[in-house]
Structure formats: C-alpha cells, structure tokens
Amino acid sequence: MSVALFYTDTITNVLDFGCGPGSLTIKLAEYLPNAKVYGVDIDRNSIEKAKENKAKENIPNVEFVLLENDHMDESWTKKFDWITLVDVLHDLPNPNFSISDIKRVLKDDGIVSVIDPCVHSDHKMNQGNQTAAMLYVFSTFLCLPCSMSREPAVGNGVGWGVENRAEFLKSNDLKILGDEHNGFVQFQKA
C-alpha cells in the first residue's frame, strides 16, 4: 500500500481489478474512508461473496461490480487515482485488452500497483528456487486454466515471469516506477 501511505488525502477513487471475494478491497476502503473503492471481477461467485463480505463489515465507501464483458463502464474513463492488481496480471486471458482498459480508466497522473509472482521468465534462472517450484505447480491447476478460459487464451501463468511482464508493460506505453524485476511493481502512463 505504498501509494496510499503517502497520498491518502488526494486519493478519491480506487479500483481493485480482479478483486475476488473483496478482502483487499474492503481493507482499502477502511484505510481510505474518504475515497470510493471499487472491486471488479469476471467471476460472478466472487462478486457475490464480496458483496456478502461488504454487508458483514458495513463499509459504505466500497462497491463491487461484475465485469460481464471484460470491459469497464465508459463512465469510468480517467476516474481512478490508484488501481491494484494482486495475483491477477499473469492470469488474464487477454492482458493486452485488460491493460488497455486499465489505462483508459486510470487518471493521467494515476498509479497502478501490481503484485505478481516473482519468478524469472528464463526458467533456468529459477533452478533451486523452491518458491518458484511451488508456484509452477499452483499455476498448472489455477493460473493457466484461468489464463486459457477466454479468447485469445494467452496462457501466461506464473511462468510468464518478471522480465516478460516488464517488457509487456513497456510495450503498452507504461512507465515502470522503481525495480521492474520483483514481485511488486508500480507503473503509470508513459
């Protein structure tokens, strides 16, 4: 939450892209009571669970939205100061489309924070890394099926790696802030 720690007074709209059951989304709304926090996901069950969790917590500044056609509402253009993607980017079946839509809804001076597995794109460089080995197993059963669930079904999964992720972001006219080769990366429009 490094962005929120420094800019809590200026953050008015936050998007948790791929929010799942909304755990992070709700925490962000609690931490940023003066901001409106949105969670979006393509999974109907996750959004229903997120709405249940919101009701239990009674957090007024959070909203959950189902992305039925993978496209965010046109009224959201340049709406968000901060967008988070936690363990999502490598799972996207069409990351080019998703990043294009994320850029559209991000304010010109907004920031995107991504947490994704920290493994190398060159698999030989992960030799001896037990965490990478475990992540590859999970990816086989969780990440790859998700990444292959819709066209164009790019199939990145965990094996995509930090180097390929950095190149992908740069090729989509995004400026990486700080170290691009770790599990946490922040970027903004170039």
PDB file of C-alpha atoms in Angstrom:
ATOM      1  CA  MET A   1       0.000   0.000   0.000  1.00  0.00           C
ATOM      2  CA  SER A   2       2.907   2.372  -0.561  1.00  0.00           C
ATOM      3  CA  VAL A   3       0.841   4.758  -2.693  1.00  0.00           C
ATOM      4  CA  ALA A   4      -1.887   5.076  -0.061  1.00  0.00           C
ATOM      5  CA  LEU A   5       0.624   5.731   2.701  1.00  0.00           C
ATOM      6  CA  PHE A   6       1.740   8.963   1.053  1.00  0.00           C
ATOM      7  CA  TYR A   7      -1.331  10.203  -0.803  1.00  0.00           C
ATOM      8  CA  THR A   8      -4.322   9.418   1.410  1.00  0.00           C
ATOM      9  CA  ASP A   9      -5.592  12.996   1.148  1.00  0.00           C
ATOM     10  CA  THR A  10      -5.599  13.062  -2.651  1.00  0.00           C
ATOM     11  CA  ILE A  11      -6.879   9.569  -3.471  1.00  0.00           C
ATOM     12  CA  THR A  12     -10.586   9.819  -4.291  1.00  0.00           C
ATOM     13  CA  ASN A  13     -11.241   6.702  -6.401  1.00  0.00           C
ATOM     14  CA  VAL A  14      -9.537   3.311  -6.134  1.00  0.00           C
ATOM     15  CA  LEU A  15     -10.035   0.217  -8.288  1.00  0.00           C
ATOM     16  CA  ASP A  16      -9.140  -3.309  -7.175  1.00  0.00           C
ATOM     17  CA  PHE A  17      -9.033  -5.135 -10.522  1.00  0.00           C
ATOM     18  CA  GLY A  18      -9.633  -8.857 -10.093  1.00  0.00           C
ATOM     19  CA  CYS A  19     -10.886  -8.373  -6.550  1.00  0.00           C
ATOM     20  CA  GLY A  20     -12.054 -11.942  -5.893  1.00  0.00           C
ATOM     21  CA  PRO A  21     -14.081 -12.057  -2.643  1.00  0.00           C
ATOM     22  CA  GLY A  22     -13.123  -8.450  -1.866  1.00  0.00           C
ATOM     23  CA  SER A  23     -10.812  -8.891   1.118  1.00  0.00           C
ATOM     24  CA  LEU A  24      -8.245  -6.339  -0.076  1.00  0.00           C
ATOM     25  CA  THR A  25     -10.941  -4.063  -1.484  1.00  0.00           C
ATOM     26  CA  ILE A  26     -12.656  -3.821   1.896  1.00  0.00           C
ATOM     27  CA  LYS A  27      -9.337  -3.183   3.689  1.00  0.00           C
ATOM     28  CA  LEU A  28      -8.529  -0.401   1.218  1.00  0.00           C
ATOM     29  CA  ALA A  29     -11.950   1.163   1.842  1.00  0.00           C
ATOM     30  CA  GLU A  30     -11.333   1.040   5.599  1.00  0.00           C
ATOM     31  CA  TYR A  31      -7.879   2.588   5.171  1.00  0.00           C
ATOM     32  CA  LEU A  32      -9.153   5.277   2.794  1.00  0.00           C
ATOM     33  CA  PRO A  33     -12.508   6.323   4.313  1.00  0.00           C
ATOM     34  CA  ASN A  34     -12.721   9.471   2.160  1.00  0.00           C
ATOM     35  CA  ALA A  35     -12.233   7.548  -1.085  1.00  0.00           C
ATOM     36  CA  LYS A  36     -14.663   5.438  -3.077  1.00  0.00           C
ATOM     37  CA  VAL A  37     -13.191   1.957  -3.592  1.00  0.00           C
ATOM     38  CA  TYR A  38     -14.427  -0.331  -6.357  1.00  0.00           C
ATOM     39  CA  GLY A  39     -13.751  -4.025  -6.772  1.00  0.00           C
ATOM     40  CA  VAL A  40     -14.267  -5.684 -10.152  1.00  0.00           C
ATOM     41  CA  ASP A  41     -14.016  -9.304 -11.190  1.00  0.00           C
ATOM     42  CA  ILE A  42     -15.201 -11.528 -14.040  1.00  0.00           C
ATOM     43  CA  ASP A  43     -16.315 -14.249 -11.623  1.00  0.00           C
ATOM     44  CA  ARG A  44     -19.944 -13.915 -10.506  1.00  0.00           C
ATOM     45  CA  ASN A  45     -19.428 -16.085  -7.389  1.00  0.00           C
ATOM     46  CA  SER A  46     -16.519 -13.911  -6.256  1.00  0.00           C
ATOM     47  CA  ILE A  47     -18.559 -10.725  -6.642  1.00  0.00           C
ATOM     48  CA  GLU A  48     -21.487 -12.246  -4.729  1.00  0.00           C
ATOM     49  CA  LYS A  49     -19.114 -13.269  -1.920  1.00  0.00           C
ATOM     50  CA  ALA A  50     -17.541  -9.789  -1.946  1.00  0.00           C
ATOM     51  CA  LYS A  51     -20.975  -8.205  -1.555  1.00  0.00           C
ATOM     52  CA  GLU A  52     -21.705 -10.551   1.368  1.00  0.00           C
ATOM     53  CA  ASN A  53     -18.386  -9.580   2.973  1.00  0.00           C
ATOM     54  CA  LYS A  54     -19.172  -5.892   2.464  1.00  0.00           C
ATOM     55  CA  ALA A  55     -22.544  -6.329   4.202  1.00  0.00           C
ATOM     56  CA  LYS A  56     -20.866  -8.037   7.181  1.00  0.00           C
ATOM     57  CA  GLU A  57     -18.318  -5.229   7.524  1.00  0.00           C
ATOM     58  CA  ASN A  58     -20.816  -2.413   6.859  1.00  0.00           C
ATOM     59  CA  ILE A  59     -18.329  -0.389   4.813  1.00  0.00           C
ATOM     60  CA  PRO A  60     -20.205   2.390   2.954  1.00  0.00           C
ATOM     61  CA  ASN A  61     -17.438   3.512   0.571  1.00  0.00           C
ATOM     62  CA  VAL A  62     -16.946   0.231  -1.304  1.00  0.00           C
ATOM     63  CA  GLU A  63     -18.777  -1.125  -4.343  1.00  0.00           C
ATOM     64  CA  PHE A  64     -18.397  -4.427  -6.198  1.00  0.00           C
ATOM     65  CA  VAL A  65     -19.069  -4.757  -9.923  1.00  0.00           C
ATOM     66  CA  LEU A  66     -19.216  -7.853 -12.119  1.00  0.00           C
ATOM     67  CA  LEU A  67     -17.345  -7.443 -15.414  1.00  0.00           C
ATOM     68  CA  GLU A  68     -19.662  -9.369 -17.691  1.00  0.00           C
ATOM     69  CA  ASN A  69     -17.963  -8.465 -20.967  1.00  0.00           C
ATOM     70  CA  ASP A  70     -14.478  -7.805 -19.521  1.00  0.00           C
ATOM     71  CA  HIS A  71     -14.923  -4.115 -20.338  1.00  0.00           C
ATOM     72  CA  MET A  72     -15.247  -1.487 -17.626  1.00  0.00           C
ATOM     73  CA  ASP A  73     -18.004   1.104 -17.831  1.00  0.00           C
ATOM     74  CA  GLU A  74     -17.330   4.014 -20.202  1.00  0.00           C
ATOM     75  CA  SER A  75     -18.259   6.456 -17.426  1.00  0.00           C
ATOM     76  CA  TRP A  76     -15.135   5.308 -15.571  1.00  0.00           C
ATOM     77  CA  THR A  77     -12.763   6.865 -18.139  1.00  0.00           C
ATOM     78  CA  LYS A  78      -9.936   8.654 -16.254  1.00  0.00           C
ATOM     79  CA  LYS A  79     -11.718   8.024 -12.936  1.00  0.00           C
ATOM     80  CA  PHE A  80      -9.143   6.208 -10.790  1.00  0.00           C
ATOM     81  CA  ASP A  81      -6.186   7.605  -8.869  1.00  0.00           C
ATOM     82  CA  TRP A  82      -4.947   4.164  -7.893  1.00  0.00           C
ATOM     83  CA  ILE A  83      -5.557   0.707  -9.362  1.00  0.00           C
ATOM     84  CA  THR A  84      -4.411  -2.545  -7.768  1.00  0.00           C
ATOM     85  CA  LEU A  85      -3.952  -5.967  -9.365  1.00  0.00           C
ATOM     86  CA  VAL A  86      -2.998  -8.609  -6.820  1.00  0.00           C
ATOM     87  CA  ASP A  87      -2.068 -12.001  -8.268  1.00  0.00           C
ATOM     88  CA  VAL A  88      -4.080 -11.176 -11.404  1.00  0.00           C
ATOM     89  CA  LEU A  89      -1.913  -9.941 -14.283  1.00  0.00           C
ATOM     90  CA  HIS A  90      -0.414 -13.338 -15.163  1.00  0.00           C
ATOM     91  CA  ASP A  91      -3.906 -14.929 -15.049  1.00  0.00           C
ATOM     92  CA  LEU A  92      -5.524 -12.698 -17.662  1.00  0.00           C
ATOM     93  CA  PRO A  93      -6.629 -14.467 -20.854  1.00  0.00           C
ATOM     94  CA  ASN A  94      -6.277 -11.203 -22.797  1.00  0.00           C
ATOM     95  CA  PRO A  95      -3.781  -8.984 -20.961  1.00  0.00           C
ATOM     96  CA  ASN A  96      -3.484  -6.511 -23.856  1.00  0.00           C
ATOM     97  CA  PHE A  97      -7.206  -5.761 -23.722  1.00  0.00           C
ATOM     98  CA  SER A  98      -7.222  -5.567 -19.922  1.00  0.00           C
ATOM     99  CA  ILE A  99      -4.218  -3.225 -19.759  1.00  0.00           C
ATOM    100  CA  SER A 100      -5.743  -1.019 -22.443  1.00  0.00           C
ATOM    101  CA  ASP A 101      -8.943  -0.779 -20.400  1.00  0.00           C
ATOM    102  CA  ILE A 102      -6.977  -0.151 -17.191  1.00  0.00           C
ATOM    103  CA  LYS A 103      -5.094   2.684 -18.914  1.00  0.00           C
ATOM    104  CA  ARG A 104      -8.419   4.137 -20.045  1.00  0.00           C
ATOM    105  CA  VAL A 105      -9.889   4.282 -16.520  1.00  0.00           C
ATOM    106  CA  LEU A 106      -6.629   5.451 -14.880  1.00  0.00           C
ATOM    107  CA  LYS A 107      -6.255   9.189 -14.353  1.00  0.00           C
ATOM    108  CA  ASP A 108      -3.358  10.715 -16.276  1.00  0.00           C
ATOM    109  CA  ASP A 109      -1.367  11.029 -13.042  1.00  0.00           C
ATOM    110  CA  GLY A 110      -2.709   7.801 -11.521  1.00  0.00           C
ATOM    111  CA  ILE A 111      -0.655   4.823 -10.402  1.00  0.00           C
ATOM    112  CA  VAL A 112      -1.170   1.090 -10.835  1.00  0.00           C
ATOM    113  CA  SER A 113       0.274  -1.332  -8.270  1.00  0.00           C
ATOM    114  CA  VAL A 114       0.759  -4.968  -9.264  1.00  0.00           C
ATOM    115  CA  ILE A 115       1.697  -7.886  -7.062  1.00  0.00           C
ATOM    116  CA  ASP A 116       2.513 -10.948  -9.133  1.00  0.00           C
ATOM    117  CA  PRO A 117       4.730 -13.999  -8.567  1.00  0.00           C
ATOM    118  CA  CYS A 118       8.437 -13.223  -8.507  1.00  0.00           C
ATOM    119  CA  VAL A 119       9.892 -15.811 -10.854  1.00  0.00           C
ATOM    120  CA  HIS A 120      12.184 -15.359 -13.826  1.00  0.00           C
ATOM    121  CA  SER A 121      10.932 -15.651 -17.384  1.00  0.00           C
ATOM    122  CA  ASP A 122      14.002 -17.774 -18.184  1.00  0.00           C
ATOM    123  CA  HIS A 123      13.059 -20.897 -16.244  1.00  0.00           C
ATOM    124  CA  LYS A 124      16.690 -21.996 -15.876  1.00  0.00           C
ATOM    125  CA  MET A 125      17.218 -18.967 -13.629  1.00  0.00           C
ATOM    126  CA  ASN A 126      14.635 -20.381 -11.191  1.00  0.00           C
ATOM    127  CA  GLN A 127      16.606 -23.576 -10.672  1.00  0.00           C
ATOM    128  CA  GLY A 128      16.849 -24.315  -6.945  1.00  0.00           C
ATOM    129  CA  ASN A 129      14.122 -21.786  -6.089  1.00  0.00           C
ATOM    130  CA  GLN A 130      11.622 -23.809  -4.039  1.00  0.00           C
ATOM    131  CA  THR A 131       9.065 -20.998  -4.080  1.00  0.00           C
ATOM    132  CA  ALA A 132       9.154 -20.911  -7.877  1.00  0.00           C
ATOM    133  CA  ALA A 133       8.718 -24.697  -7.978  1.00  0.00           C
ATOM    134  CA  MET A 134       5.649 -24.457  -5.749  1.00  0.00           C
ATOM    135  CA  LEU A 135       4.221 -21.585  -7.805  1.00  0.00           C
ATOM    136  CA  TYR A 136       4.633 -23.564 -11.038  1.00  0.00           C
ATOM    137  CA  VAL A 137       2.526 -26.374  -9.539  1.00  0.00           C
ATOM    138  CA  PHE A 138      -0.208 -23.947  -8.454  1.00  0.00           C
ATOM    139  CA  SER A 139      -0.059 -22.267 -11.840  1.00  0.00           C
ATOM    140  CA  THR A 140      -0.719 -25.553 -13.625  1.00  0.00           C
ATOM    141  CA  PHE A 141      -4.013 -26.008 -11.813  1.00  0.00           C
ATOM    142  CA  LEU A 142      -5.135 -22.424 -11.126  1.00  0.00           C
ATOM    143  CA  CYS A 143      -3.399 -19.764 -13.218  1.00  0.00           C
ATOM    144  CA  LEU A 144      -3.144 -21.482 -16.590  1.00  0.00           C
ATOM    145  CA  PRO A 145      -6.795 -22.608 -16.687  1.00  0.00           C
ATOM    146  CA  CYS A 146      -7.848 -19.031 -15.905  1.00  0.00           C
ATOM    147  CA  SER A 147      -5.449 -17.608 -18.489  1.00  0.00           C
ATOM    148  CA  MET A 148      -6.810 -20.058 -21.067  1.00  0.00           C
ATOM    149  CA  SER A 149     -10.502 -19.553 -20.203  1.00  0.00           C
ATOM    150  CA  ARG A 150     -11.352 -16.984 -22.902  1.00  0.00           C
ATOM    151  CA  GLU A 151     -10.005 -15.876 -26.253  1.00  0.00           C
ATOM    152  CA  PRO A 152      -7.224 -15.181 -27.080  1.00  0.00           C
ATOM    153  CA  ALA A 153      -6.211 -17.513 -24.225  1.00  0.00           C
ATOM    154  CA  VAL A 154      -2.582 -16.382 -23.989  1.00  0.00           C
ATOM    155  CA  GLY A 155      -1.732 -18.890 -21.248  1.00  0.00           C
ATOM    156  CA  ASN A 156       0.879 -16.831 -19.385  1.00  0.00           C
ATOM    157  CA  GLY A 157       0.506 -18.247 -15.894  1.00  0.00           C
ATOM    158  CA  VAL A 158       3.316 -17.931 -13.360  1.00  0.00           C
ATOM    159  CA  GLY A 159       5.906 -18.916 -15.979  1.00  0.00           C
ATOM    160  CA  TRP A 160       5.410 -15.559 -17.693  1.00  0.00           C
ATOM    161  CA  GLY A 161       7.971 -14.182 -15.266  1.00  0.00           C
ATOM    162  CA  VAL A 162       9.050 -10.723 -14.180  1.00  0.00           C
ATOM    163  CA  GLU A 163      11.181  -9.972 -17.241  1.00  0.00           C
ATOM    164  CA  ASN A 164       8.371 -10.732 -19.707  1.00  0.00           C
ATOM    165  CA  ARG A 165       5.943  -8.776 -17.518  1.00  0.00           C
ATOM    166  CA  ALA A 166       8.241  -5.729 -17.592  1.00  0.00           C
ATOM    167  CA  GLU A 167       8.550  -5.905 -21.386  1.00  0.00           C
ATOM    168  CA  PHE A 168       4.780  -6.284 -21.707  1.00  0.00           C
ATOM    169  CA  LEU A 169       4.142  -3.174 -19.604  1.00  0.00           C
ATOM    170  CA  LYS A 170       6.714  -1.109 -21.513  1.00  0.00           C
ATOM    171  CA  SER A 171       5.297  -2.261 -24.865  1.00  0.00           C
ATOM    172  CA  ASN A 172       1.916  -0.929 -23.722  1.00  0.00           C
ATOM    173  CA  ASP A 173       3.328   2.589 -23.172  1.00  0.00           C
ATOM    174  CA  LEU A 174       3.563   2.286 -19.408  1.00  0.00           C
ATOM    175  CA  LYS A 175       6.336   3.705 -17.262  1.00  0.00           C
ATOM    176  CA  ILE A 176       7.567   1.366 -14.537  1.00  0.00           C
ATOM    177  CA  LEU A 177       8.364   3.108 -11.264  1.00  0.00           C
ATOM    178  CA  GLY A 178      11.269   1.521  -9.406  1.00  0.00           C
ATOM    179  CA  ASP A 179      12.533  -2.043  -9.751  1.00  0.00           C
ATOM    180  CA  GLU A 180      10.786  -3.866 -12.579  1.00  0.00           C
ATOM    181  CA  HIS A 181      12.163  -7.313 -11.741  1.00  0.00           C
ATOM    182  CA  ASN A 182      10.456  -8.216  -8.491  1.00  0.00           C
ATOM    183  CA  GLY A 183       7.012  -9.374  -7.382  1.00  0.00           C
ATOM    184  CA  PHE A 184       5.759  -5.844  -6.690  1.00  0.00           C
ATOM    185  CA  VAL A 185       5.775  -3.287  -9.459  1.00  0.00           C
ATOM    186  CA  GLN A 186       4.133   0.104  -9.856  1.00  0.00           C
ATOM    187  CA  PHE A 187       3.571   1.887 -13.127  1.00  0.00           C
ATOM    188  CA  GLN A 188       1.814   4.829 -14.681  1.00  0.00           C
ATOM    189  CA  LYS A 189       1.012   6.094 -18.143  1.00  0.00           C
ATOM    190  CA  ALA A 190       4.167   6.968 -20.069  1.00  0.00           C
TER     191      ALA A 190
END
